[in-house]
Amino acid sequence: MPGLAFDEENKLSIHSHVNSKHSYEYEASQKTFIDESKLKQNLSILKSVEPYACKICNNVFTELSKLRLHLLIHEKPKTHYCEICNKALAGGGSLKAHLRIHNNEKPYKCVVCGKAFRVKCTLQSHLRTHTKEKPFTCEVCGKAFTVKGTLTVHLRSHTKEKPYICEICNKAFISSGSLKAHLRIHKNEKPYKCDVCGKAFRVNCTLQSHLRTHTKEKPFTCEICGKAFTVKGTLTVHLRSHTKEKPYTCEICNKTFISSGNLKIHLRTHTKEKPVLCEICGKSFASSQNLKTHLRIHTNEKPYVCDICGLALTQKQSLKSHLRVHTKEKPYICEFCGKAFIGKNGLKSHLRTHTKEKPYTCEVCEKSFKQNGHLRTHLRLHTKEKPYTCEVCGKVYSQKSYLNLHIRTHTGEKPYSCNICNKRFSQKSYLNYHYRLHKNEKFFSCDVCGKTFSQKGHLNQHFRTHTGEKPYTCDICHKEFSQKCHLNEHYRTHSSERPYSCDKCGKDFATKGSLNYHYGLHSSENFFSCDVCGKSFSKKCSLNTHFRTHTGEKPYSCELCKKDFAHKWHLKQHYRIHTNERPYSCDVCNKDFSHKFSLNEHYRMHTNEKPYSCDVCKKEFSRKSYLDQHYRTHGNKRSFS
């Protein structure tokens, strides 16, 4: 790993000083230095860092002289009282300075910017912000300050000293100002109010930063990329994006972060803490920013709009990632396989395919997922929640993507086109599967019989022919099916729904396959011919079924009585003898039948329809079997003229 680089020699010297092996030690603080001269130079500083505590009130001071002045407060009675707030003060000068708070008197004015102050020493410190003078330098890290008190507080960041303790929660702070601001959390006190929007704050500096959101002022600029910020702290954190510095480490998983705020939010992933609550739906979040983004779901607010295509988004980062769709930029590269992504989250999710990490676990069934979105979608299987509704037909879905695909059944949109045969598809996955037909690719093989398939879903469906599994059950008649599409088709026998209509003759069908087969009856083209008898068919499956009349092949066997059948449909009808299933019901007399043709023949009893006529005597019959019996009375004579 290359060493750190510095633009100034004194910064390198300071860095070497901090990181070198020291040999000269100051016993009182156990601090060490490179050489004896450095130890002598820093003795005064080190002595100033050592805290001096008041034994009466436990107040701590960095200088002995300040402790002595402080002790006078205890020794000398507070004889001067403020007539407004009754606060007691030790001297007349202190009372005079204090009264300026009530009178809002600021007699000391800056000649450069006109800002006024109550105390002269505060003005003197302020003037250094104009002169850029920083006379007080930290001997440990080289950082310079305009005020000695700020240096004193800063030195505690090296000594880890926190002398100011909150009496309520025992939290420790490096400065009295930080403790004072902290106490306002317990008191719920917010004394600093914005004159523009009325928002209140606990600390004056937070108010000053907030005011810049109204003035649009961004006085803190990054010297590397030129980006400007309203708050100096935000600039400090931003600079770490250039230096790659991540000084805050999680003690649980050792993950590092560029800011203490990010670490604090991250820790909640371990504690499962979600302290921020949505007042509309009650959902809880780990951070206020996550809540802010979530609220846009309720308000339907999408403040970030793409200048190129007009797409509106709820998050700024989402817009940033979306713009890369137009620029074709993919800055996030997988270090394992080299795959590129337009967004950081896309890369993060992809990396889990290499690490096999599944950090999101369902509390109901303990199934794990790579992405939080996949877990949220999965949870709807347990809750039966389907929040996405089709405005055309009212059908509901658990995922928005499912709804978008469904809408194409109404619009007829097929945006994905095959560049080989120009066939179009409504889904990209359908197009990918279709390409395999051209390439004759069959990646998925059955472990039982060796049959191969182009789609994993087809293999799963096929495998059920070996296991006999039928996971889909009709909630009306409790019939079970191996495929969901078969269940959906079966439901239409109960509802009499026939959604597929022939655009040539107007006949309706319950399944798309039946419609396609029917279209072949209209077409005079028969592409598939039998090599034995020359009979031609419009479909290859019809030819395959016909060919069994020549070979005598009966591949479909009943598991109960071992009877064999040439057609799957014949086996299906045969099973009803064993199950006594009668799915077809007469809507006139409610009599049930195992076969549809039996229902059709029965129905003619009610309509008195007789479609079968004798060629010899013209007598009519409702069933073909009755006609065949009748022909025997003529000596089985038929007229074929």
XYZ file of C-alpha atoms in Angstrom:
641
model
C 0.000 0.000 0.000
C 1.566 3.393 -0.973
C 2.371 5.931 1.767
C 0.364 9.081 2.411
C 1.380 12.156 0.375
C 1.509 15.722 1.687
C 1.587 19.046 -0.155
C 3.656 20.820 2.531
C 6.852 19.768 4.334
C 5.581 20.805 7.758
C 2.520 18.518 7.366
C 4.828 15.587 6.558
C 6.931 16.451 9.575
C 3.833 16.477 11.809
C 2.651 13.169 10.346
C 6.059 11.562 10.943
C 6.011 12.933 14.473
C 2.675 11.299 15.220
C 3.486 7.907 13.666
C 7.197 7.431 14.578
C 8.538 5.383 17.476
C 9.093 7.935 20.281
C 11.845 7.603 22.843
C 11.529 10.664 25.128
C 8.628 10.469 27.610
C 6.839 12.976 29.818
C 6.057 10.897 32.921
C 3.022 12.892 34.091
C 1.084 12.101 30.908
C 3.123 9.158 29.474
C 3.500 11.092 26.169
C 6.686 10.420 24.160
C 8.725 12.491 21.667
C 11.330 11.878 18.943
C 14.118 13.820 20.672
C 14.842 15.704 23.889
C 14.452 19.151 22.298
C 10.872 18.339 21.253
C 10.109 17.222 24.805
C 11.392 20.539 26.225
C 9.447 22.563 23.631
C 6.209 20.825 24.481
C 6.443 20.759 28.280
C 4.388 23.921 28.633
C 1.688 22.601 26.306
C 1.539 19.235 28.065
C 1.231 20.920 31.429
C -1.642 23.028 30.083
C -3.453 19.904 28.949
C -3.329 18.352 32.451
C -6.731 19.078 34.068
C -6.992 21.086 37.279
C -10.132 20.168 39.208
C -11.992 22.267 41.733
C -12.496 20.164 44.902
C -15.610 22.145 45.835
C -17.729 21.928 42.633
C -15.636 19.421 40.553
C -15.312 21.952 37.712
C -12.174 21.251 35.644
C -9.637 23.737 34.211
C -6.660 23.336 31.888
C -4.580 26.084 33.579
C -3.731 26.520 37.230
C -4.266 30.300 36.999
C -7.840 29.738 35.816
C -8.466 27.352 38.723
C -7.182 29.993 41.173
C -9.509 32.626 39.675
C -12.338 30.133 39.909
C -11.637 29.429 43.594
C -12.201 33.112 44.324
C -15.832 32.553 43.350
C -16.185 30.111 46.255
C -14.045 32.210 48.656
C -15.531 35.585 47.699
C -19.270 36.019 48.311
C -21.506 36.814 45.341
C -22.670 40.257 46.419
C -23.894 41.517 43.056
C -27.369 40.371 41.973
C -29.105 40.855 38.659
C -32.392 42.692 39.257
C -33.992 40.973 36.243
C -33.196 37.246 36.736
C -31.708 37.317 40.335
C -28.482 35.641 39.196
C -25.636 36.215 41.672
C -22.252 37.391 40.420
C -18.864 37.917 42.148
C -17.984 41.346 40.759
C -19.444 44.492 39.290
C -17.736 43.898 35.949
C -19.357 40.485 35.666
C -22.768 41.966 36.475
C -22.268 44.706 33.883
C -21.419 42.154 31.173
C -24.358 39.966 32.251
C -26.908 42.825 32.039
C -26.065 43.224 28.337
C -27.791 39.864 27.744
C -31.095 41.329 28.994
C -30.611 44.707 27.315
C -29.418 43.026 24.105
C -26.570 45.521 24.271
C -23.531 44.820 22.094
C -21.155 47.814 22.402
C -18.142 46.210 20.686
C -18.498 46.392 16.919
C -16.334 44.810 14.186
C -15.002 47.515 11.827
C -14.801 44.992 8.954
C -18.238 43.350 8.852
C -20.209 45.359 11.431
C -20.993 42.374 13.668
C -21.444 43.402 17.332
C -20.414 41.653 20.552
C -21.137 41.997 24.278
C -17.538 41.402 25.458
C -14.318 42.919 24.071
C -12.356 39.635 24.139
C -15.011 38.025 21.907
C -14.559 40.842 19.374
C -10.791 40.313 19.395
C -11.247 36.619 18.674
C -13.736 37.437 15.884
C -11.293 39.841 14.163
C -8.995 36.878 13.531
C -11.635 35.392 11.190
C -10.934 38.368 8.891
C -7.142 38.409 9.298
C -7.027 34.589 9.010
C -4.716 34.710 12.009
C -4.574 31.451 13.966
C -1.964 31.973 16.705
C -2.835 28.889 18.743
C -1.416 25.672 17.242
C -1.872 22.073 18.389
C 1.586 20.521 18.868
C 0.175 17.022 18.384
C -1.500 17.290 14.967
C -0.543 20.805 13.805
C -4.092 22.146 13.598
C -4.327 25.928 14.261
C -7.066 27.949 15.997
C -8.078 31.600 16.380
C -9.076 31.235 20.047
C -7.042 29.627 22.832
C -10.172 28.119 24.387
C -10.909 26.242 21.144
C -7.368 24.796 21.211
C -7.872 23.724 24.822
C -11.060 21.862 23.868
C -9.368 20.387 20.764
C -6.444 18.988 22.826
C -8.962 16.820 24.674
C -9.654 15.004 21.385
C -6.061 13.682 21.710
C -6.135 13.041 25.483
C -9.696 11.582 25.281
C -10.511 13.732 28.306
C -14.201 14.483 28.857
C -14.451 16.462 32.092
C -18.065 17.640 31.779
C -20.615 15.077 32.947
C -24.393 15.221 32.495
C -26.030 14.712 35.915
C -29.126 13.183 34.295
C -27.713 10.486 31.958
C -23.973 10.527 32.924
C -22.892 11.223 29.343
C -19.465 12.946 29.195
C -18.407 15.906 27.017
C -15.144 17.663 26.145
C -16.546 21.200 26.638
C -19.047 23.002 28.834
C -20.803 24.292 25.707
C -21.425 20.741 24.492
C -22.826 19.790 27.917
C -25.039 22.891 27.944
C -26.432 22.047 24.491
C -26.932 18.404 25.559
C -28.960 19.408 28.646
C -31.492 21.053 26.328
C -32.352 17.560 25.006
C -33.547 16.580 28.492
C -35.376 19.881 28.972
C -36.689 19.818 25.382
C -35.470 23.400 25.172
C -34.954 25.029 21.759
C -34.117 28.701 22.349
C -32.874 29.532 18.839
C -35.701 30.237 16.424
C -35.606 30.849 12.653
C -37.240 34.188 11.750
C -38.141 32.883 8.270
C -39.931 29.558 8.885
C -40.237 29.469 12.684
C -38.224 26.263 13.117
C -36.452 26.091 16.496
C -32.985 24.707 17.367
C -31.037 23.814 20.521
C -27.722 25.306 19.337
C -27.066 28.687 17.697
C -24.626 27.233 15.131
C -27.351 24.827 13.918
C -29.659 27.830 13.427
C -26.944 29.660 11.472
C -26.483 26.617 9.212
C -30.264 26.342 8.775
C -30.568 30.003 7.731
C -28.373 29.213 4.730
C -31.104 26.930 3.393
C -33.163 30.112 2.967
C -30.355 32.342 1.685
C -28.931 29.519 -0.520
C -25.508 30.539 0.788
C -22.822 27.836 0.577
C -19.635 29.366 2.002
C -17.639 26.132 2.376
C -16.105 24.923 -0.898
C -14.159 21.743 -1.632
C -10.734 22.667 -3.096
C -10.574 19.365 -5.008
C -13.895 19.203 -6.908
C -15.369 22.665 -6.258
C -18.554 21.392 -4.605
C -19.984 23.885 -2.091
C -21.706 23.241 1.261
C -23.739 25.204 3.787
C -22.091 23.558 6.813
C -18.351 23.161 7.456
C -18.909 19.728 9.008
C -20.499 18.502 5.775
C -17.433 19.680 3.851
C -15.178 17.817 6.315
C -17.127 14.585 5.720
C -17.150 15.211 1.945
C -13.349 15.578 1.829
C -13.103 11.978 3.076
C -14.734 10.859 -0.173
C -11.543 12.107 -1.886
C -9.050 10.864 0.720
C -10.952 7.543 1.153
C -10.575 8.088 4.908
C -13.122 6.221 7.055
C -12.242 6.996 10.684
C -15.375 5.536 12.315
C -15.347 1.751 12.818
C -18.167 -0.549 13.911
C -16.987 -2.591 16.916
C -19.301 -5.472 15.971
C -18.506 -6.132 12.271
C -15.463 -3.809 11.759
C -17.162 -1.959 8.902
C -15.828 1.599 8.516
C -17.650 4.867 7.804
C -16.779 8.441 6.834
C -19.011 10.029 9.510
C -20.187 9.292 13.045
C -23.796 9.720 11.876
C -23.433 6.929 9.309
C -21.900 4.666 11.976
C -24.764 5.459 14.358
C -27.370 4.493 11.719
C -25.374 1.355 10.806
C -25.311 0.175 14.439
C -29.105 -0.041 14.297
C -28.769 -2.897 11.771
C -27.202 -4.888 14.625
C -29.561 -3.701 17.382
C -32.628 -3.848 15.061
C -33.512 -0.435 16.469
C -35.914 1.653 14.367
C -36.652 4.769 16.423
C -38.170 6.918 13.645
C -41.905 6.295 13.170
C -44.202 7.201 10.264
C -47.286 8.908 11.730
C -49.456 7.879 8.756
C -48.936 4.101 8.502
C -46.952 3.358 11.675
C -43.941 1.919 9.817
C -40.619 2.443 11.628
C -37.203 3.341 10.210
C -33.579 3.412 11.325
C -33.008 7.028 10.217
C -34.973 10.239 9.663
C -33.749 10.358 6.042
C -35.341 6.952 5.369
C -38.603 8.264 6.857
C -38.410 11.398 4.701
C -38.076 9.253 1.577
C -40.868 6.916 2.747
C -43.321 9.804 3.311
C -43.212 10.536 -0.425
C -45.101 7.259 -0.943
C -48.025 8.782 0.965
C -47.748 12.254 -0.589
C -46.896 10.839 -4.051
C -44.189 13.505 -4.163
C -41.476 12.979 -6.768
C -39.273 16.082 -6.601
C -36.378 14.801 -8.718
C -37.108 15.007 -12.466
C -34.913 13.770 -15.323
C -34.194 16.605 -17.808
C -33.843 14.124 -20.674
C -36.953 11.904 -20.464
C -39.047 13.654 -17.823
C -39.146 10.691 -15.410
C -39.886 11.821 -11.845
C -38.274 10.059 -8.867
C -38.571 10.206 -5.086
C -34.824 10.181 -4.313
C -31.922 12.288 -5.533
C -29.658 9.233 -5.670
C -32.252 7.428 -7.811
C -32.160 10.318 -10.307
C -28.363 10.219 -10.323
C -28.409 6.487 -11.107
C -31.198 6.945 -13.694
C -29.184 9.543 -15.650
C -26.561 6.852 -16.242
C -29.167 4.971 -18.267
C -28.933 7.832 -20.792
C -25.154 8.332 -20.533
C -24.478 4.543 -20.558
C -22.080 5.187 -17.670
C -21.433 2.220 -15.342
C -18.882 3.381 -12.758
C -19.307 0.532 -10.266
C -17.223 -2.531 -11.233
C -17.366 -5.958 -9.574
C -13.840 -6.909 -8.477
C -14.646 -10.626 -8.884
C -16.140 -10.891 -12.386
C -15.702 -7.394 -13.861
C -19.433 -6.794 -14.356
C -20.332 -3.074 -14.338
C -23.341 -1.365 -12.746
C -24.907 2.078 -12.952
C -25.622 2.252 -9.199
C -23.789 1.377 -5.995
C -26.753 -0.622 -4.693
C -26.767 -2.719 -7.870
C -23.120 -3.654 -7.293
C -23.779 -4.283 -3.592
C -26.617 -6.704 -4.401
C -24.542 -8.378 -7.141
C -21.586 -8.992 -4.799
C -23.821 -11.222 -2.691
C -24.015 -13.660 -5.626
C -20.265 -14.186 -5.069
C -20.264 -14.109 -1.248
C -23.552 -16.096 -1.008
C -24.563 -13.614 1.690
C -28.279 -13.394 2.441
C -28.603 -10.790 5.203
C -32.390 -10.328 5.070
C -34.343 -13.063 6.890
C -38.108 -13.623 7.045
C -39.271 -13.720 10.682
C -42.195 -15.993 9.741
C -40.517 -18.859 7.832
C -36.805 -17.890 8.318
C -36.130 -17.860 4.573
C -33.188 -15.577 3.701
C -32.784 -13.114 0.840
C -29.978 -11.139 -0.794
C -32.038 -7.932 -1.052
C -34.390 -6.186 1.347
C -36.862 -5.601 -1.502
C -37.062 -9.351 -2.137
C -37.851 -9.908 1.564
C -40.620 -7.264 1.470
C -42.146 -8.942 -1.589
C -41.850 -12.369 0.043
C -43.642 -11.173 3.202
C -46.742 -10.530 1.096
C -47.043 -14.316 0.642
C -47.673 -14.510 4.390
C -49.823 -11.382 4.691
C -51.696 -12.083 1.400
C -51.236 -8.377 0.665
C -51.703 -7.360 -2.977
C -51.365 -3.565 -3.088
C -51.145 -3.147 -6.886
C -54.495 -3.078 -8.726
C -55.187 -3.097 -12.474
C -57.390 -0.111 -13.342
C -58.837 -1.956 -16.365
C -60.040 -5.262 -14.907
C -59.485 -4.821 -11.157
C -57.050 -7.743 -10.847
C -54.605 -7.322 -7.943
C -50.906 -8.175 -7.648
C -48.291 -8.403 -4.905
C -45.597 -6.739 -7.040
C -45.674 -3.661 -9.252
C -43.629 -5.470 -11.913
C -46.351 -8.149 -12.156
C -48.964 -5.427 -12.651
C -46.880 -3.768 -15.400
C -46.595 -7.094 -17.237
C -50.324 -7.745 -16.826
C -51.255 -4.320 -18.260
C -49.622 -5.397 -21.533
C -52.348 -8.053 -21.911
C -54.786 -5.121 -22.211
C -52.617 -2.823 -24.329
C -51.222 -5.618 -26.512
C -47.777 -4.058 -26.094
C -44.864 -6.332 -27.016
C -41.704 -4.222 -26.692
C -39.184 -7.060 -27.043
C -38.406 -8.230 -30.590
C -36.371 -11.219 -31.829
C -33.669 -9.988 -34.228
C -33.693 -13.354 -36.029
C -37.382 -13.917 -36.870
C -38.884 -10.555 -35.711
C -41.341 -12.295 -33.376
C -42.349 -9.940 -30.561
C -42.821 -10.604 -26.835
C -44.362 -8.784 -23.879
C -41.572 -9.845 -21.499
C -37.807 -9.873 -21.873
C -37.617 -13.315 -20.240
C -39.909 -14.704 -22.970
C -37.552 -13.301 -25.614
C -34.528 -14.879 -23.881
C -36.298 -18.261 -23.802
C -37.271 -17.820 -27.458
C -33.635 -17.259 -28.476
C -32.832 -20.709 -27.094
C -35.210 -22.214 -29.657
C -33.066 -20.737 -32.435
C -29.848 -21.901 -30.779
C -31.434 -25.203 -29.691
C -30.056 -24.552 -26.216
C -31.406 -26.752 -23.423
C -29.479 -26.062 -20.234
C -31.818 -27.800 -17.794
C -31.754 -31.608 -17.629
C -34.033 -34.003 -15.719
C -32.040 -36.194 -13.303
C -34.611 -39.000 -13.594
C -35.140 -39.478 -17.343
C -32.480 -37.203 -18.880
C -34.945 -35.048 -20.820
C -33.644 -31.521 -21.406
C -35.444 -28.181 -21.315
C -34.702 -24.607 -22.340
C -36.377 -23.170 -19.222
C -35.968 -24.106 -15.561
C -39.712 -23.632 -15.032
C -40.434 -26.260 -17.691
C -38.045 -28.675 -15.944
C -39.807 -28.068 -12.617
C -43.182 -28.766 -14.244
C -41.827 -31.905 -15.934
C -40.329 -33.190 -12.682
C -43.814 -33.359 -11.178
C -44.670 -36.094 -13.702
C -42.117 -38.232 -11.806
C -43.023 -37.139 -8.254
C -46.786 -36.941 -8.845
C -46.791 -33.627 -6.997
C -49.851 -31.429 -7.553
C -49.370 -28.262 -5.513
C -52.248 -26.246 -7.018
C -55.729 -26.977 -5.617
C -59.138 -25.716 -6.763
C -60.862 -24.127 -3.757
C -64.290 -24.945 -5.246
C -64.076 -28.709 -5.975
C -60.619 -29.380 -4.401
C -59.203 -30.887 -7.567
C -55.406 -30.757 -7.678
C -53.119 -29.742 -10.532
C -49.400 -29.916 -11.232
C -49.349 -26.507 -12.973
C -50.936 -23.209 -12.043
C -52.029 -22.524 -15.633
C -54.021 -25.786 -15.585
C -55.743 -24.651 -12.382
C -56.617 -21.309 -13.995
C -58.076 -23.131 -17.025
C -59.990 -25.471 -14.709
C -61.591 -22.525 -12.876
C -63.291 -21.625 -16.151
C -65.294 -24.896 -16.029
C -66.940 -23.460 -12.906
C -67.370 -19.924 -14.229
C -68.070 -20.847 -17.902
C -65.621 -18.067 -18.766
C -64.230 -18.184 -22.315
C -61.841 -15.248 -22.690
C -60.242 -16.318 -25.991
C -62.310 -15.467 -29.077
C -61.711 -16.401 -32.737
C -61.557 -13.222 -34.845
C -62.699 -15.159 -37.909
C -65.888 -16.897 -36.763
C -66.468 -15.398 -33.303
C -66.327 -18.729 -31.444
C -65.104 -18.471 -27.833
C -62.625 -20.740 -26.032
C -61.567 -21.311 -22.439
C -57.850 -21.717 -23.244
C -55.437 -20.093 -25.652
C -54.295 -23.549 -26.812
C -57.848 -24.439 -27.854
C -58.095 -21.193 -29.816
C -54.775 -21.852 -31.580
C -55.916 -25.372 -32.474
C -59.201 -23.932 -33.775
C -57.323 -21.462 -35.989
C -55.795 -24.473 -37.727
C -59.291 -25.549 -38.826
C -59.737 -22.239 -40.675
C -56.333 -22.507 -42.316
C -56.108 -24.640 -45.444
C -52.380 -25.020 -44.884
C -51.269 -28.334 -43.417
C -47.503 -28.223 -42.939
C -47.036 -31.624 -41.279
C -47.686 -34.811 -43.341
C -47.789 -38.448 -42.214
C -45.089 -40.527 -43.972
C -47.301 -43.669 -43.765
C -50.729 -42.598 -45.087
C -50.019 -39.097 -46.399
C -52.582 -37.388 -44.156
C -51.533 -33.823 -43.333
C -51.968 -31.709 -40.207
C -51.642 -28.061 -39.273
C -49.803 -28.868 -36.032
C -46.865 -31.156 -35.314
C -48.466 -32.399 -32.068
C -51.516 -33.516 -34.082
C -49.232 -35.453 -36.437
C -47.461 -37.084 -33.461
C -50.813 -38.150 -31.973
C -52.006 -39.492 -35.363
C -48.781 -41.450 -35.906
C -49.638 -43.657 -32.934
C -52.543 -45.120 -34.929
C -49.876 -46.675 -37.177
C -47.344 -47.703 -34.518
C -49.914 -48.843 -31.930
C -47.943 -46.919 -29.308
C -49.810 -46.188 -26.075
C -47.435 -44.138 -23.905
C -49.990 -43.038 -21.283
C -50.653 -45.675 -18.605
C -53.178 -45.651 -15.766
C -51.344 -46.072 -12.424
C -54.402 -47.766 -10.873
C -55.440 -50.422 -13.425
C -52.394 -50.328 -15.778
C -54.570 -49.731 -18.831
C -52.676 -47.968 -21.653
C -53.830 -45.119 -23.881
C -52.543 -43.475 -27.040
C -53.703 -40.008 -26.006
C -53.183 -38.163 -22.755
C -56.727 -36.818 -22.916
C -58.095 -40.385 -23.061
C -56.115 -41.261 -19.915
C -57.448 -38.132 -18.209
C -61.028 -39.131 -19.042
C -60.323 -42.708 -17.907
C -59.113 -41.539 -14.470
C -62.612 -40.235 -13.777
C -63.849 -43.839 -13.701
C -61.625 -44.412 -10.648
C -62.163 -41.024 -8.999
C -65.875 -40.869 -9.884
C -65.236 -37.238 -10.812
C -67.995 -35.544 -12.781
C -66.920 -31.979 -13.495
C -69.567 -31.203 -16.143
C -73.011 -30.286 -14.823
C -76.289 -29.690 -16.687
C -77.612 -26.224 -15.868
C -81.202 -27.405 -16.516
C -81.511 -30.497 -14.278
C -78.130 -30.377 -12.438
C -77.178 -33.883 -13.549
C -73.373 -34.392 -13.525
C -71.198 -36.037 -16.177
C -67.606 -37.203 -16.374
C -67.169 -36.138 -20.013
C -68.163 -32.991 -21.829
C -69.517 -34.889 -24.871
C -71.826 -36.838 -22.512
C -73.180 -33.529 -21.206
C -73.695 -32.299 -24.797
C -75.630 -35.476 -25.707
C -77.706 -35.193 -22.531
C -78.487 -31.542 -23.202
C -80.243 -32.515 -26.446
C -82.904 -34.232 -24.344
C -83.883 -30.771 -23.079
C -83.537 -28.994 -26.439
C -84.968 -31.947 -28.454
C -82.115 -31.430 -30.917
C -81.432 -34.408 -33.223
C -78.364 -33.731 -35.352
C -77.837 -37.351 -36.564
C -80.007 -38.387 -39.563
C -80.453 -41.816 -41.252
C -79.404 -41.731 -44.935
C -81.971 -44.462 -45.757
C -85.226 -43.374 -44.084
C -84.291 -39.842 -42.921
C -85.149 -40.634 -39.270
C -83.325 -38.337 -36.816
C -81.518 -39.140 -33.547
C -79.994 -37.165 -30.673
C -76.968 -39.467 -30.358
C -74.631 -41.062 -32.872
C -74.809 -44.403 -31.017
C -78.598 -44.428 -31.497
C -78.118 -43.862 -35.240
C -75.607 -46.751 -35.438
C -78.114 -49.085 -33.711
C -80.858 -47.905 -36.096
C -78.766 -48.769 -39.188
C -78.908 -52.440 -38.140
C -82.681 -52.412 -38.831
C -81.789 -51.666 -42.482
C -79.297 -54.516 -42.557
C -76.433 -52.069 -41.889
C -77.115 -50.461 -45.272
C -76.010 -46.841 -45.708
C -76.308 -44.450 -48.545
C -73.005 -42.721 -49.386
C -74.301 -40.852 -52.400
